[in-house]
Amino acid sequence: MTIYTFYQYLFALYGPQHWWPCQSGSRWEIVCGAILTQNCAWINVGKALANLAQKNFACPQAILAAPDLELEEAIRPAGFFRQKRAYLQASAEFLLAHETEFLNSEDLPALRQRLLAVRGVGRETADSILLYAFQKPVFVIDAYTRRVAERHLRLPGGLAYDALQGVFQASLPRETQLYNEFHALIVCFCKESCRKAGCGHDCPER
DNA sequence: CTCCAGGAGTGTA
DNA sequence: TACACTCATGGA
């Protein structure tokens, strides 16, 4: 099965997932979610985002104005709250300075490099921000994508992030909406197939 | 109780 | 480049 065929199969099976531009929908909230979800279950990210919204920390300016301890208390449910607090502050500062540029530029490699220079923004987080917050055609690789690539698409394991991303992008139409849905569908598929297998979790090594 | 979740930074070899 | 280690909460 080709990568594109697999996408069509998943889309027919689960339908559109419309990730992220769905909640409060603000660009900054998407960026916050991308950072807060690092090695953390999404259910807990939702709690942290709700706390931020309730405390009126729902914009970069408010994040930068808030006391560290108060910010940490708000995002505590998402874990790693001390370093994620610093990550949010760094991202807030960056977004305030460069949001317009990101809206207008289509030099994706350059934008990606700028994001990677922000503390707490690695490859997956950078690509999630480009795809979900700025609607750029950048395919996001995560742990689920790696499992699917090896177990279902029979791609070689242990590929570096950028290499695996290149394989997916070379195999798919360069469409933001498709990248958006495919990534979400892969996550949905992994959770669903593992639930049906009775694992109770997403059994990483099977 | 153990295992893990939509990772990233740092240090070592 | 390739690992090991740390960060931390909450759900199953």
Coordinates of C-alpha atoms (C1' of nucleotides) in Angstrom, one line a residue:
Chain A
M1 CA 0.0 0.0 0.0
T2 CA 1.3 3.4 -1.0
I3 CA 1.4 6.3 1.5
Y4 CA -1.3 8.2 -0.5
T5 CA -3.5 5.1 -0.7
F6 CA -3.1 4.7 3.0
Y7 CA -4.3 8.2 3.5
Q8 CA -7.4 7.6 1.3
Y9 CA -8.1 4.4 3.3
L10 CA -7.9 6.2 6.6
F11 CA -10.0 9.1 5.4
A12 CA -12.7 6.8 4.1
L13 CA -12.6 4.9 7.4
Y14 CA -12.7 7.7 9.9
G15 CA -13.6 10.8 7.9
P16 CA -12.3 14.3 8.4
Q17 CA -10.8 14.9 11.9
H18 CA -10.4 18.7 11.6
W19 CA -7.8 19.1 14.2
W20 CA -7.0 22.3 15.9
P21 CA -8.6 25.1 14.0
C22 CA -11.6 24.0 15.9
Q23 CA -11.3 24.9 19.6
S24 CA -11.1 28.6 20.5
G25 CA -9.1 28.7 17.3
S26 CA -6.7 31.4 18.1
R27 CA -3.3 31.1 16.6
W28 CA -1.6 31.6 19.9
E29 CA -3.7 28.8 21.5
I30 CA -2.6 26.5 18.8
V31 CA 1.0 27.4 19.5
C32 CA 0.4 26.8 23.2
G33 CA -1.1 23.4 22.5
A34 CA 1.8 22.4 20.4
I35 CA 4.2 23.1 23.2
L36 CA 2.1 21.8 26.1
T37 CA 1.4 18.5 24.3
Q38 CA 5.1 17.6 24.3
N39 CA 5.3 14.1 25.8
C40 CA 1.9 14.6 27.4
A41 CA -1.6 13.3 26.8
W42 CA -3.9 15.7 25.1
I43 CA -6.6 15.4 27.8
N44 CA -4.2 17.2 30.2
V45 CA -3.3 19.8 27.6
G46 CA -7.0 20.7 27.5
K47 CA -7.0 21.4 31.2
A48 CA -3.9 23.6 30.9
L49 CA -5.4 25.5 28.0
A50 CA -8.6 26.0 29.9
N51 CA -6.7 27.3 32.9
L52 CA -4.8 29.8 30.7
A53 CA -8.1 31.0 29.2
Q54 CA -9.7 31.4 32.6
K55 CA -6.8 33.4 33.9
N56 CA -6.9 35.6 30.7
F57 CA -3.5 34.4 29.6
A58 CA -4.9 33.8 26.1
C59 CA -2.5 36.0 24.3
P60 CA 1.3 36.4 24.1
Q61 CA 1.2 39.7 25.8
A62 CA -0.6 38.3 28.8
I63 CA 1.8 35.4 29.0
L64 CA 4.8 37.7 29.1
A65 CA 3.1 39.8 31.8
A66 CA 2.2 37.0 34.1
P67 CA 4.3 35.9 37.1
D68 CA 6.2 32.7 36.5
L69 CA 4.6 30.9 39.4
E70 CA 1.1 31.8 38.3
L71 CA 1.8 30.6 34.8
E72 CA 3.3 27.3 36.1
E73 CA 0.3 26.7 38.2
A74 CA -2.0 27.1 35.2
I75 CA -0.2 24.7 33.0
R76 CA 0.7 22.2 35.8
P77 CA -1.7 19.5 34.5
A78 CA 0.3 19.2 31.3
G79 CA 3.5 18.2 33.2
F80 CA 7.0 19.5 32.9
F81 CA 5.4 22.8 34.0
R82 CA 8.7 24.6 34.8
Q83 CA 10.3 24.2 31.5
K84 CA 7.1 24.5 29.5
R85 CA 6.5 27.8 31.3
A86 CA 9.8 29.0 29.9
Y87 CA 9.0 27.6 26.5
L88 CA 5.7 29.4 26.4
Q89 CA 7.4 32.7 27.3
A90 CA 10.0 32.2 24.6
S91 CA 7.4 31.4 22.0
A92 CA 5.2 34.3 23.0
E93 CA 8.2 36.7 22.6
F94 CA 9.0 35.1 19.2
L95 CA 5.4 35.3 17.9
L96 CA 5.0 38.9 18.9
A97 CA 8.0 39.8 16.9
H98 CA 7.5 37.5 13.8
E99 CA 3.8 36.6 13.4
T100 CA 3.3 38.9 10.4
E101 CA 6.3 37.5 8.7
F102 CA 5.0 34.0 9.2
L103 CA 1.6 34.9 7.8
N104 CA 3.2 36.4 4.6
S105 CA 6.2 34.3 3.8
E106 CA 6.2 31.0 2.0
D107 CA 9.9 30.3 2.5
L108 CA 9.1 27.3 4.6
P109 CA 12.7 26.1 5.2
A110 CA 13.6 29.6 6.5
L111 CA 10.5 29.8 8.7
R112 CA 11.2 26.4 10.1
Q113 CA 14.8 27.4 11.0
R114 CA 13.6 30.4 12.8
L115 CA 11.2 28.4 14.8
L116 CA 13.8 25.8 15.7
A117 CA 15.9 28.5 17.2
V118 CA 13.2 29.1 19.8
R119 CA 13.7 27.4 23.2
G120 CA 11.4 24.4 23.5
V121 CA 10.6 24.2 19.8
G122 CA 12.0 21.1 18.2
R123 CA 11.2 19.6 14.8
E124 CA 7.8 18.2 15.6
T125 CA 6.6 21.3 17.5
A126 CA 8.0 23.6 14.8
D127 CA 6.2 21.6 12.1
S128 CA 3.0 21.5 14.1
I129 CA 3.0 25.3 14.4
L130 CA 3.7 25.8 10.7
L131 CA 0.9 23.4 9.7
Y132 CA -1.8 24.0 12.3
A133 CA -1.2 27.6 13.3
F134 CA 0.0 29.0 10.0
Q135 CA -1.6 26.7 7.4
K136 CA 1.7 25.9 5.7
P137 CA 2.1 22.6 3.8
V138 CA 4.5 20.9 6.2
F139 CA 4.0 17.3 7.2
V140 CA 4.3 16.5 10.9
I141 CA 6.2 13.4 12.0
D142 CA 5.5 12.1 15.4
A143 CA 5.7 8.8 17.3
Y144 CA 2.5 7.5 15.7
T145 CA 3.7 8.4 12.2
R146 CA 6.9 6.4 12.8
R147 CA 4.9 3.3 14.0
V148 CA 2.6 3.5 11.0
A149 CA 5.5 4.0 8.6
E150 CA 7.2 0.9 9.8
R151 CA 4.3 -1.5 10.6
H152 CA 1.8 -0.6 7.9
L153 CA 3.8 1.2 5.2
R154 CA 6.8 -1.0 5.4
L155 CA 9.3 1.9 5.4
P156 CA 12.7 1.3 7.0
G157 CA 12.8 2.0 10.7
G158 CA 15.1 4.4 12.4
L159 CA 14.9 7.1 9.7
A160 CA 15.9 10.6 10.9
Y161 CA 13.0 13.0 11.3
D162 CA 13.7 15.1 8.2
A163 CA 14.3 12.0 6.1
L164 CA 11.0 10.4 7.0
Q165 CA 9.2 13.8 6.5
G166 CA 10.8 13.9 3.1
V167 CA 9.4 10.5 2.2
F168 CA 5.9 11.5 3.2
Q169 CA 6.0 14.9 1.4
A170 CA 7.4 13.3 -1.8
S171 CA 4.6 10.8 -1.8
L172 CA 1.7 13.2 -1.2
P173 CA 0.2 16.2 -3.0
R174 CA 1.5 19.4 -1.4
E175 CA -1.7 20.3 0.3
T176 CA -2.0 21.8 3.7
Q177 CA -5.4 20.3 4.3
L178 CA -4.3 16.9 3.4
Y179 CA -1.2 17.1 5.7
N180 CA -3.5 18.3 8.4
E181 CA -6.0 15.5 8.1
F182 CA -3.5 12.7 7.5
H183 CA -1.5 13.4 10.6
A184 CA -4.7 13.5 12.7
L185 CA -6.0 10.3 11.0
I186 CA -2.7 8.5 11.8
V187 CA -3.1 9.3 15.4
C188 CA -6.8 8.2 15.3
F189 CA -5.9 5.0 13.6
C190 CA -3.1 4.1 16.0
K191 CA -5.3 4.6 19.0
E192 CA -8.3 2.9 17.5
S193 CA -6.4 -0.2 16.2
C194 CA -4.6 -0.6 19.5
R195 CA -7.9 -0.2 21.5
K196 CA -9.4 -3.0 19.4
A197 CA -6.3 -5.1 20.0
G198 CA -7.1 -4.8 23.7
C199 CA -3.9 -3.2 24.6
G200 CA -5.4 -0.5 26.8
H201 CA -2.7 1.7 25.5
D202 CA -0.9 2.3 22.3
C203 CA 1.6 -0.6 22.7
P204 CA 4.6 1.1 21.2
E205 CA 6.6 -2.1 20.4
R206 CA 3.9 -4.0 18.6
Chain B
dC1 C1' 1.5 -0.5 41.3
dT2 C1' 3.5 0.2 36.4
dC3 C1' 3.4 2.3 32.0
dC4 C1' 3.0 6.0 28.9
dA5 C1' 1.3 10.3 26.5
dG6 C1' 0.5 14.4 19.7
dG7 C1' 9.1 16.0 22.9
dA8 C1' 13.1 18.8 23.8
dG9 C1' 17.5 20.1 26.0
dT10 C1' 21.8 18.8 27.7
dG11 C1' 25.8 16.0 28.3
dT12 C1' 28.9 12.3 26.8
dA13 C1' 31.5 9.4 23.5
Chain C
dT1 C1' 25.8 11.1 14.8
dA2 C1' 24.0 8.0 18.7
dC3 C1' 22.5 7.3 23.2
dA4 C1' 21.3 8.3 28.2
dC5 C1' 19.4 11.2 31.2
dT6 C1' 16.1 14.7 33.0
dC7 C1' 11.9 17.1 33.1
dA8 C1' 6.4 16.0 35.9
dT9 C1' 1.4 15.4 35.7
dG10 C1' -2.6 12.4 35.2
dG11 C1' -5.1 8.5 32.9
dA12 C1' -5.6 3.6 32.0

